[in-house]
mmCIF file with all atom_site columns, C-alpha atoms in Angstrom:
data_model
loop_
_atom_site.group_PDB
_atom_site.id
_atom_site.type_symbol
_atom_site.label_atom_id
_atom_site.label_alt_id
_atom_site.label_comp_id
_atom_site.label_asym_id
_atom_site.label_entity_id
_atom_site.label_seq_id
_atom_site.pdbx_PDB_ins_code
_atom_site.Cartn_x
_atom_site.Cartn_y
_atom_site.Cartn_z
_atom_site.occupancy
_atom_site.B_iso_or_equiv
_atom_site.pdbx_formal_charge
_atom_site.auth_seq_id
_atom_site.auth_comp_id
_atom_site.auth_asym_id
_atom_site.auth_atom_id
_atom_site.pdbx_PDB_model_num
ATOM 1   C CA . MET A 1 1   ? 61.863 107.949 88.857  1.00 0.00 ? 1   MET A CA 1
ATOM 2   C CA . LEU A 1 2   ? 63.898 111.071 88.246  1.00 0.00 ? 2   LEU A CA 1
ATOM 3   C CA . ASP A 1 3   ? 65.049 111.321 84.616  1.00 0.00 ? 3   ASP A CA 1
ATOM 4   C CA . VAL A 1 4   ? 68.686 112.345 84.656  1.00 0.00 ? 4   VAL A CA 1
ATOM 5   C CA . GLY A 1 5   ? 69.288 111.596 80.978  1.00 0.00 ? 5   GLY A CA 1
ATOM 6   C CA . VAL A 1 6   ? 71.348 108.464 81.633  1.00 0.00 ? 6   VAL A CA 1
ATOM 7   C CA . ARG A 1 7   ? 70.965 105.565 79.195  1.00 0.00 ? 7   ARG A CA 1
ATOM 8   C CA . PRO A 1 8   ? 70.266 102.088 80.593  1.00 0.00 ? 8   PRO A CA 1
ATOM 9   C CA . ASP A 1 9   ? 73.710 100.900 79.422  1.00 0.00 ? 9   ASP A CA 1
ATOM 10  C CA . SER A 1 10  ? 75.647 103.864 80.825  1.00 0.00 ? 10  SER A CA 1
ATOM 11  C CA . ILE A 1 11  ? 79.003 103.407 82.513  1.00 0.00 ? 11  ILE A CA 1
ATOM 12  C CA . LEU A 1 12  ? 78.838 105.232 85.831  1.00 0.00 ? 12  LEU A CA 1
ATOM 13  C CA . LEU A 1 13  ? 81.908 105.896 87.958  1.00 0.00 ? 13  LEU A CA 1
ATOM 14  C CA . VAL A 1 14  ? 81.095 106.811 91.555  1.00 0.00 ? 14  VAL A CA 1
ATOM 15  C CA . ALA A 1 15  ? 84.096 108.335 93.301  1.00 0.00 ? 15  ALA A CA 1
ATOM 16  C CA . GLY A 1 16  ? 83.099 107.900 96.906  1.00 0.00 ? 16  GLY A CA 1
ATOM 17  C CA . ASP A 1 17  ? 80.532 105.893 98.754  1.00 0.00 ? 17  ASP A CA 1
ATOM 18  C CA . VAL A 1 18  ? 77.298 104.556 97.266  1.00 0.00 ? 18  VAL A CA 1
ATOM 19  C CA . ARG A 1 19  ? 74.832 104.689 100.135 1.00 0.00 ? 19  ARG A CA 1
ATOM 20  C CA . ASP A 1 20  ? 71.909 103.384 98.118  1.00 0.00 ? 20  ASP A CA 1
ATOM 21  C CA . PRO A 1 21  ? 73.253 101.077 95.407  1.00 0.00 ? 21  PRO A CA 1
ATOM 22  C CA . LYS A 1 22  ? 69.713 100.142 94.354  1.00 0.00 ? 22  LYS A CA 1
ATOM 23  C CA . THR A 1 23  ? 69.260 103.696 93.110  1.00 0.00 ? 23  THR A CA 1
ATOM 24  C CA . CYS A 1 24  ? 72.335 103.282 90.945  1.00 0.00 ? 24  CYS A CA 1
ATOM 25  C CA . GLU A 1 25  ? 71.074 99.961  89.601  1.00 0.00 ? 25  GLU A CA 1
ATOM 26  C CA . ASN A 1 26  ? 67.852 101.671 88.568  1.00 0.00 ? 26  ASN A CA 1
ATOM 27  C CA . LEU A 1 27  ? 69.805 104.255 86.605  1.00 0.00 ? 27  LEU A CA 1
ATOM 28  C CA . ILE A 1 28  ? 72.684 102.345 85.093  1.00 0.00 ? 28  ILE A CA 1
ATOM 29  C CA . SER A 1 29  ? 73.905 98.888  84.291  1.00 0.00 ? 29  SER A CA 1
ATOM 30  C CA . LYS A 1 30  ? 77.590 99.147  85.174  1.00 0.00 ? 30  LYS A CA 1
ATOM 31  C CA . THR A 1 31  ? 79.050 100.788 88.258  1.00 0.00 ? 31  THR A CA 1
ATOM 32  C CA . VAL A 1 32  ? 82.595 101.567 89.273  1.00 0.00 ? 32  VAL A CA 1
ATOM 33  C CA . GLU A 1 33  ? 82.782 102.147 92.996  1.00 0.00 ? 33  GLU A CA 1
ATOM 34  C CA . ASN A 1 34  ? 85.724 103.827 94.664  1.00 0.00 ? 34  ASN A CA 1
ATOM 35  C CA . TYR A 1 35  ? 85.624 103.018 98.334  1.00 0.00 ? 35  TYR A CA 1
ATOM 36  C CA . PHE A 1 36  ? 87.681 103.663 101.401 1.00 0.00 ? 36  PHE A CA 1
ATOM 37  C CA . ASN A 1 37  ? 86.141 100.737 103.251 1.00 0.00 ? 37  ASN A CA 1
ATOM 38  C CA . PRO A 1 38  ? 88.954 98.505  104.555 1.00 0.00 ? 38  PRO A CA 1
ATOM 39  C CA . LEU A 1 39  ? 86.703 95.491  103.908 1.00 0.00 ? 39  LEU A CA 1
ATOM 40  C CA . PRO A 1 40  ? 85.911 95.482  100.169 1.00 0.00 ? 40  PRO A CA 1
ATOM 41  C CA . GLN A 1 41  ? 83.680 92.441  100.537 1.00 0.00 ? 41  GLN A CA 1
ATOM 42  C CA . GLU A 1 42  ? 81.275 94.603  102.586 1.00 0.00 ? 42  GLU A CA 1
ATOM 43  C CA . THR A 1 43  ? 81.021 97.144  99.778  1.00 0.00 ? 43  THR A CA 1
ATOM 44  C CA . GLU A 1 44  ? 80.495 94.417  97.201  1.00 0.00 ? 44  GLU A CA 1
ATOM 45  C CA . LYS A 1 45  ? 77.918 92.622  99.370  1.00 0.00 ? 45  LYS A CA 1
ATOM 46  C CA . LEU A 1 46  ? 75.960 95.842  99.795  1.00 0.00 ? 46  LEU A CA 1
ATOM 47  C CA . MET A 1 47  ? 75.779 96.273  96.036  1.00 0.00 ? 47  MET A CA 1
ATOM 48  C CA . LEU A 1 48  ? 74.990 92.608  95.335  1.00 0.00 ? 48  LEU A CA 1
ATOM 49  C CA . ASP A 1 49  ? 72.241 92.635  97.974  1.00 0.00 ? 49  ASP A CA 1
ATOM 50  C CA . ALA A 1 50  ? 70.749 95.635  96.180  1.00 0.00 ? 50  ALA A CA 1
ATOM 51  C CA . GLY A 1 51  ? 70.507 93.589  92.998  1.00 0.00 ? 51  GLY A CA 1
ATOM 52  C CA . VAL A 1 52  ? 73.530 94.851  91.110  1.00 0.00 ? 52  VAL A CA 1
ATOM 53  C CA . SER A 1 53  ? 75.022 92.045  89.015  1.00 0.00 ? 53  SER A CA 1
ATOM 54  C CA . SER A 1 54  ? 78.599 91.117  89.943  1.00 0.00 ? 54  SER A CA 1
ATOM 55  C CA . SER A 1 55  ? 79.614 91.533  86.290  1.00 0.00 ? 55  SER A CA 1
ATOM 56  C CA . ASN A 1 56  ? 78.455 95.141  86.511  1.00 0.00 ? 56  ASN A CA 1
ATOM 57  C CA . ILE A 1 57  ? 80.614 96.042  89.515  1.00 0.00 ? 57  ILE A CA 1
ATOM 58  C CA . LEU A 1 58  ? 84.221 97.167  89.546  1.00 0.00 ? 58  LEU A CA 1
ATOM 59  C CA . LEU A 1 59  ? 85.612 98.049  92.967  1.00 0.00 ? 59  LEU A CA 1
ATOM 60  C CA . VAL A 1 60  ? 88.699 100.248 93.100  1.00 0.00 ? 60  VAL A CA 1
ATOM 61  C CA . ALA A 1 61  ? 90.110 100.853 96.565  1.00 0.00 ? 61  ALA A CA 1
ATOM 62  C CA . GLY A 1 62  ? 91.985 103.979 97.438  1.00 0.00 ? 62  GLY A CA 1
ATOM 63  C CA . ASP A 1 63  ? 92.089 107.466 98.816  1.00 0.00 ? 63  ASP A CA 1
ATOM 64  C CA . VAL A 1 64  ? 90.907 110.090 96.311  1.00 0.00 ? 64  VAL A CA 1
ATOM 65  C CA . ARG A 1 65  ? 93.573 112.463 97.636  1.00 0.00 ? 65  ARG A CA 1
ATOM 66  C CA . ASP A 1 66  ? 96.126 110.192 95.956  1.00 0.00 ? 66  ASP A CA 1
ATOM 67  C CA . PRO A 1 67  ? 96.634 111.016 92.251  1.00 0.00 ? 67  PRO A CA 1
ATOM 68  C CA . LYS A 1 68  ? 97.305 107.309 91.543  1.00 0.00 ? 68  LYS A CA 1
ATOM 69  C CA . THR A 1 69  ? 93.877 106.367 92.910  1.00 0.00 ? 69  THR A CA 1
ATOM 70  C CA . CYS A 1 70  ? 92.248 108.906 90.605  1.00 0.00 ? 70  CYS A CA 1
ATOM 71  C CA . GLU A 1 71  ? 94.228 107.628 87.624  1.00 0.00 ? 71  GLU A CA 1
ATOM 72  C CA . ASN A 1 72  ? 93.281 104.032 88.485  1.00 0.00 ? 72  ASN A CA 1
ATOM 73  C CA . LEU A 1 73  ? 89.599 104.894 88.751  1.00 0.00 ? 73  LEU A CA 1
ATOM 74  C CA . ILE A 1 74  ? 89.504 106.307 85.243  1.00 0.00 ? 74  ILE A CA 1
ATOM 75  C CA . SER A 1 75  ? 91.879 103.844 83.564  1.00 0.00 ? 75  SER A CA 1
ATOM 76  C CA . LYS A 1 76  ? 90.314 100.712 85.077  1.00 0.00 ? 76  LYS A CA 1
ATOM 77  C CA . THR A 1 77  ? 86.834 101.898 84.117  1.00 0.00 ? 77  THR A CA 1
ATOM 78  C CA . VAL A 1 78  ? 87.794 102.514 80.501  1.00 0.00 ? 78  VAL A CA 1
ATOM 79  C CA . GLU A 1 79  ? 89.866 99.314  80.398  1.00 0.00 ? 79  GLU A CA 1
ATOM 80  C CA . LYS A 1 80  ? 86.934 97.175  81.567  1.00 0.00 ? 80  LYS A CA 1
ATOM 81  C CA . TRP A 1 81  ? 84.081 98.784  79.619  1.00 0.00 ? 81  TRP A CA 1
ATOM 82  C CA . GLY A 1 82  ? 85.766 100.799 76.889  1.00 0.00 ? 82  GLY A CA 1
ATOM 83  C CA . ARG A 1 83  ? 84.236 104.120 77.835  1.00 0.00 ? 83  ARG A CA 1
ATOM 84  C CA . LEU A 1 84  ? 82.975 106.400 80.589  1.00 0.00 ? 84  LEU A CA 1
ATOM 85  C CA . ASP A 1 85  ? 79.560 108.067 80.453  1.00 0.00 ? 85  ASP A CA 1
ATOM 86  C CA . VAL A 1 86  ? 78.990 109.575 83.900  1.00 0.00 ? 86  VAL A CA 1
ATOM 87  C CA . LEU A 1 87  ? 81.340 110.617 86.699  1.00 0.00 ? 87  LEU A CA 1
ATOM 88  C CA . VAL A 1 88  ? 79.734 111.141 90.106  1.00 0.00 ? 88  VAL A CA 1
ATOM 89  C CA . ASN A 1 89  ? 82.087 112.889 92.518  1.00 0.00 ? 89  ASN A CA 1
ATOM 90  C CA . ASN A 1 90  ? 80.597 111.703 95.792  1.00 0.00 ? 90  ASN A CA 1
ATOM 91  C CA . ALA A 1 91  ? 83.722 111.613 97.955  1.00 0.00 ? 91  ALA A CA 1
ATOM 92  C CA . GLY A 1 92  ? 83.497 114.124 100.754 1.00 0.00 ? 92  GLY A CA 1
ATOM 93  C CA . VAL A 1 93  ? 84.412 114.748 104.359 1.00 0.00 ? 93  VAL A CA 1
ATOM 94  C CA . ILE A 1 94  ? 83.192 117.147 107.015 1.00 0.00 ? 94  ILE A CA 1
ATOM 95  C CA . SER A 1 95  ? 86.492 117.231 108.890 1.00 0.00 ? 95  SER A CA 1
ATOM 96  C CA . LYS A 1 96  ? 89.447 115.044 109.771 1.00 0.00 ? 96  LYS A CA 1
ATOM 97  C CA . LEU A 1 97  ? 88.934 112.990 112.884 1.00 0.00 ? 97  LEU A CA 1
ATOM 98  C CA . GLY A 1 98  ? 91.334 113.576 115.735 1.00 0.00 ? 98  GLY A CA 1
ATOM 99  C CA . VAL A 1 99  ? 92.513 117.048 114.738 1.00 0.00 ? 99  VAL A CA 1
ATOM 100 C CA . PRO A 1 100 ? 91.093 120.459 115.674 1.00 0.00 ? 100 PRO A CA 1
ATOM 101 C CA . VAL A 1 101 ? 88.475 121.580 113.155 1.00 0.00 ? 101 VAL A CA 1
ATOM 102 C CA . ASP A 1 102 ? 90.188 124.961 112.791 1.00 0.00 ? 102 ASP A CA 1
ATOM 103 C CA . SER A 1 103 ? 93.675 123.522 112.191 1.00 0.00 ? 103 SER A CA 1
ATOM 104 C CA . GLU A 1 104 ? 95.657 123.913 108.994 1.00 0.00 ? 104 GLU A CA 1
ATOM 105 C CA . GLU A 1 105 ? 95.875 120.120 108.808 1.00 0.00 ? 105 GLU A CA 1
ATOM 106 C CA . ASN A 1 106 ? 92.083 119.907 108.751 1.00 0.00 ? 106 ASN A CA 1
ATOM 107 C CA . PHE A 1 107 ? 91.875 122.715 106.181 1.00 0.00 ? 107 PHE A CA 1
ATOM 108 C CA . ASP A 1 108 ? 94.236 120.852 103.847 1.00 0.00 ? 108 ASP A CA 1
ATOM 109 C CA . TYR A 1 109 ? 92.495 117.522 104.386 1.00 0.00 ? 109 TYR A CA 1
ATOM 110 C CA . THR A 1 110 ? 89.001 118.923 103.793 1.00 0.00 ? 110 THR A CA 1
ATOM 111 C CA . PHE A 1 111 ? 89.961 120.822 100.644 1.00 0.00 ? 111 PHE A CA 1
ATOM 112 C CA . ASP A 1 112 ? 92.020 117.916 99.299  1.00 0.00 ? 112 ASP A CA 1
ATOM 113 C CA . VAL A 1 113 ? 89.028 115.570 99.500  1.00 0.00 ? 113 VAL A CA 1
ATOM 114 C CA . ASN A 1 114 ? 86.142 117.958 98.814  1.00 0.00 ? 114 ASN A CA 1
ATOM 115 C CA . LEU A 1 115 ? 87.681 120.028 96.020  1.00 0.00 ? 115 LEU A CA 1
ATOM 116 C CA . LYS A 1 116 ? 91.115 119.006 94.786  1.00 0.00 ? 116 LYS A CA 1
ATOM 117 C CA . SER A 1 117 ? 90.206 115.347 94.210  1.00 0.00 ? 117 SER A CA 1
ATOM 118 C CA . ILE A 1 118 ? 87.160 116.429 92.202  1.00 0.00 ? 118 ILE A CA 1
ATOM 119 C CA . VAL A 1 119 ? 89.162 118.802 90.027  1.00 0.00 ? 119 VAL A CA 1
ATOM 120 C CA . ARG A 1 120 ? 91.728 116.042 89.463  1.00 0.00 ? 120 ARG A CA 1
ATOM 121 C CA . LEU A 1 121 ? 89.141 113.368 88.597  1.00 0.00 ? 121 LEU A CA 1
ATOM 122 C CA . ASN A 1 122 ? 87.278 115.718 86.287  1.00 0.00 ? 122 ASN A CA 1
ATOM 123 C CA . LYS A 1 123 ? 90.475 116.575 84.426  1.00 0.00 ? 123 LYS A CA 1
ATOM 124 C CA . LEU A 1 124 ? 91.249 112.874 83.949  1.00 0.00 ? 124 LEU A CA 1
ATOM 125 C CA . ALA A 1 125 ? 87.676 112.025 82.918  1.00 0.00 ? 125 ALA A CA 1
ATOM 126 C CA . ILE A 1 126 ? 87.055 114.879 80.482  1.00 0.00 ? 126 ILE A CA 1
ATOM 127 C CA . PRO A 1 127 ? 88.772 113.292 77.434  1.00 0.00 ? 127 PRO A CA 1
ATOM 128 C CA . HIS A 1 128 ? 86.604 110.184 77.870  1.00 0.00 ? 128 HIS A CA 1
ATOM 129 C CA . LEU A 1 129 ? 83.412 112.107 78.612  1.00 0.00 ? 129 LEU A CA 1
ATOM 130 C CA . GLU A 1 130 ? 83.973 114.269 75.549  1.00 0.00 ? 130 GLU A CA 1
ATOM 131 C CA . LYS A 1 131 ? 83.802 111.123 73.387  1.00 0.00 ? 131 LYS A CA 1
ATOM 132 C CA . THR A 1 132 ? 80.518 109.985 74.943  1.00 0.00 ? 132 THR A CA 1
ATOM 133 C CA . LYS A 1 133 ? 78.998 113.449 75.465  1.00 0.00 ? 133 LYS A CA 1
ATOM 134 C CA . GLY A 1 134 ? 78.873 112.447 79.105  1.00 0.00 ? 134 GLY A CA 1
ATOM 135 C CA . ASN A 1 135 ? 77.971 113.981 82.414  1.00 0.00 ? 135 ASN A CA 1
ATOM 136 C CA . ILE A 1 136 ? 79.739 115.042 85.593  1.00 0.00 ? 136 ILE A CA 1
ATOM 137 C CA . VAL A 1 137 ? 77.799 115.244 88.849  1.00 0.00 ? 137 VAL A CA 1
ATOM 138 C CA . ASN A 1 138 ? 79.541 116.850 91.812  1.00 0.00 ? 138 ASN A CA 1
ATOM 139 C CA . ILE A 1 139 ? 78.005 116.423 95.246  1.00 0.00 ? 139 ILE A CA 1
ATOM 140 C CA . SER A 1 140 ? 77.961 119.800 96.986  1.00 0.00 ? 140 SER A CA 1
ATOM 141 C CA . SER A 1 141 ? 76.079 120.912 100.087 1.00 0.00 ? 141 SER A CA 1
ATOM 142 C CA . ILE A 1 142 ? 73.423 123.383 101.132 1.00 0.00 ? 142 ILE A CA 1
ATOM 143 C CA . ASN A 1 143 ? 76.078 124.566 103.584 1.00 0.00 ? 143 ASN A CA 1
ATOM 144 C CA . ALA A 1 144 ? 77.849 126.190 100.642 1.00 0.00 ? 144 ALA A CA 1
ATOM 145 C CA . LEU A 1 145 ? 74.992 128.676 100.495 1.00 0.00 ? 145 LEU A CA 1
ATOM 146 C CA . THR A 1 146 ? 73.842 129.102 104.050 1.00 0.00 ? 146 THR A CA 1
ATOM 147 C CA . ARG A 1 147 ? 75.379 128.766 107.468 1.00 0.00 ? 147 ARG A CA 1
ATOM 148 C CA . GLY A 1 148 ? 74.434 125.467 109.022 1.00 0.00 ? 148 GLY A CA 1
ATOM 149 C CA . ARG A 1 149 ? 74.303 124.785 112.713 1.00 0.00 ? 149 ARG A CA 1
ATOM 150 C CA . ASP A 1 150 ? 77.516 123.169 113.961 1.00 0.00 ? 150 ASP A CA 1
ATOM 151 C CA . VAL A 1 151 ? 78.931 122.890 110.430 1.00 0.00 ? 151 VAL A CA 1
ATOM 152 C CA . PRO A 1 152 ? 82.729 123.257 110.329 1.00 0.00 ? 152 PRO A CA 1
ATOM 153 C CA . THR A 1 153 ? 83.857 126.353 108.451 1.00 0.00 ? 153 THR A CA 1
ATOM 154 C CA . PHE A 1 154 ? 86.318 124.517 106.204 1.00 0.00 ? 154 PHE A CA 1
ATOM 155 C CA . TYR A 1 155 ? 83.623 122.082 105.079 1.00 0.00 ? 155 TYR A CA 1
ATOM 156 C CA . ALA A 1 156 ? 81.305 124.929 104.077 1.00 0.00 ? 156 ALA A CA 1
ATOM 157 C CA . LEU A 1 157 ? 84.158 126.776 102.365 1.00 0.00 ? 157 LEU A CA 1
ATOM 158 C CA . SER A 1 158 ? 85.180 123.685 100.382 1.00 0.00 ? 158 SER A CA 1
ATOM 159 C CA . LYS A 1 159 ? 81.620 123.178 99.144  1.00 0.00 ? 159 LYS A CA 1
ATOM 160 C CA . ALA A 1 160 ? 81.277 126.885 98.266  1.00 0.00 ? 160 ALA A CA 1
ATOM 161 C CA . ALA A 1 161 ? 84.520 126.597 96.292  1.00 0.00 ? 161 ALA A CA 1
ATOM 162 C CA . LEU A 1 162 ? 83.071 123.553 94.508  1.00 0.00 ? 162 LEU A CA 1
ATOM 163 C CA . ASP A 1 163 ? 80.002 125.584 93.538  1.00 0.00 ? 163 ASP A CA 1
ATOM 164 C CA . HIS A 1 164 ? 82.223 128.328 92.121  1.00 0.00 ? 164 HIS A CA 1
ATOM 165 C CA . TYR A 1 165 ? 84.309 125.734 90.285  1.00 0.00 ? 165 TYR A CA 1
ATOM 166 C CA . LEU A 1 166 ? 81.096 124.624 88.556  1.00 0.00 ? 166 LEU A CA 1
ATOM 167 C CA . LYS A 1 167 ? 80.238 128.185 87.522  1.00 0.00 ? 167 LYS A CA 1
ATOM 168 C CA . TYR A 1 168 ? 83.612 128.625 85.856  1.00 0.00 ? 168 TYR A CA 1
ATOM 169 C CA . GLU A 1 169 ? 84.067 125.139 84.360  1.00 0.00 ? 169 GLU A CA 1
ATOM 170 C CA . ALA A 1 170 ? 80.586 124.147 83.174  1.00 0.00 ? 170 ALA A CA 1
ATOM 171 C CA . PRO A 1 171 ? 80.322 126.599 80.249  1.00 0.00 ? 171 PRO A CA 1
ATOM 172 C CA . GLY A 1 172 ? 83.599 125.401 78.717  1.00 0.00 ? 172 GLY A CA 1
ATOM 173 C CA . LEU A 1 173 ? 82.635 121.772 79.204  1.00 0.00 ? 173 LEU A CA 1
ATOM 174 C CA . ALA A 1 174 ? 79.252 122.404 77.581  1.00 0.00 ? 174 ALA A CA 1
ATOM 175 C CA . GLU A 1 175 ? 81.103 123.498 74.447  1.00 0.00 ? 175 GLU A CA 1
ATOM 176 C CA . LYS A 1 176 ? 82.670 120.005 74.424  1.00 0.00 ? 176 LYS A CA 1
ATOM 177 C CA . GLY A 1 177 ? 79.281 118.330 74.865  1.00 0.00 ? 177 GLY A CA 1
ATOM 178 C CA . ILE A 1 178 ? 79.813 117.530 78.553  1.00 0.00 ? 178 ILE A CA 1
ATOM 179 C CA . ARG A 1 179 ? 77.183 118.490 81.101  1.00 0.00 ? 179 ARG A CA 1
ATOM 180 C CA . MET A 1 180 ? 78.397 119.267 84.625  1.00 0.00 ? 180 MET A CA 1
ATOM 181 C CA . ASN A 1 181 ? 76.072 119.890 87.558  1.00 0.00 ? 181 ASN A CA 1
ATOM 182 C CA . ASN A 1 182 ? 76.351 120.167 91.314  1.00 0.00 ? 182 ASN A CA 1
ATOM 183 C CA . ILE A 1 183 ? 73.681 118.803 93.593  1.00 0.00 ? 183 ILE A CA 1
ATOM 184 C CA . ALA A 1 184 ? 73.258 119.405 97.300  1.00 0.00 ? 184 ALA A CA 1
#
């Protein structure tokens, strides 16, 4: 198993979808899952089927573009478990369905989900992560570095911006004892 420096009792907040909840169970004991699934019982069933204990799951529904959702994610996590150790920014979109990929509406949507929500969540989480000397993991993309086939421009740009955000933010966070990394 990959050693990511997470303690067995870590409080992990996943902003976005957990595709393999068993992986999370192997790394942590308590998971906060932000989901956009209109059927929360499906999200919970997926996690329970993977062996995650119901007492170790907190589901918070909402759209990460909404500041209230971001506030709820952080506050409900800390309210339930008293701390936050790891924030995984896993929310992401390639483009908005039903609108032209080169439209301003799609640009705004893609950047709001793939960058702005991450900056917002990080800002809200930092005071808590500073106390625990915690970690932030942002999910980027190889498309930030190289042109992919049939990859929408705004998606690649948003992930490149996320990589640059890391370069500018990580050194200051390290001074506070917080480690921030991007993975693709």
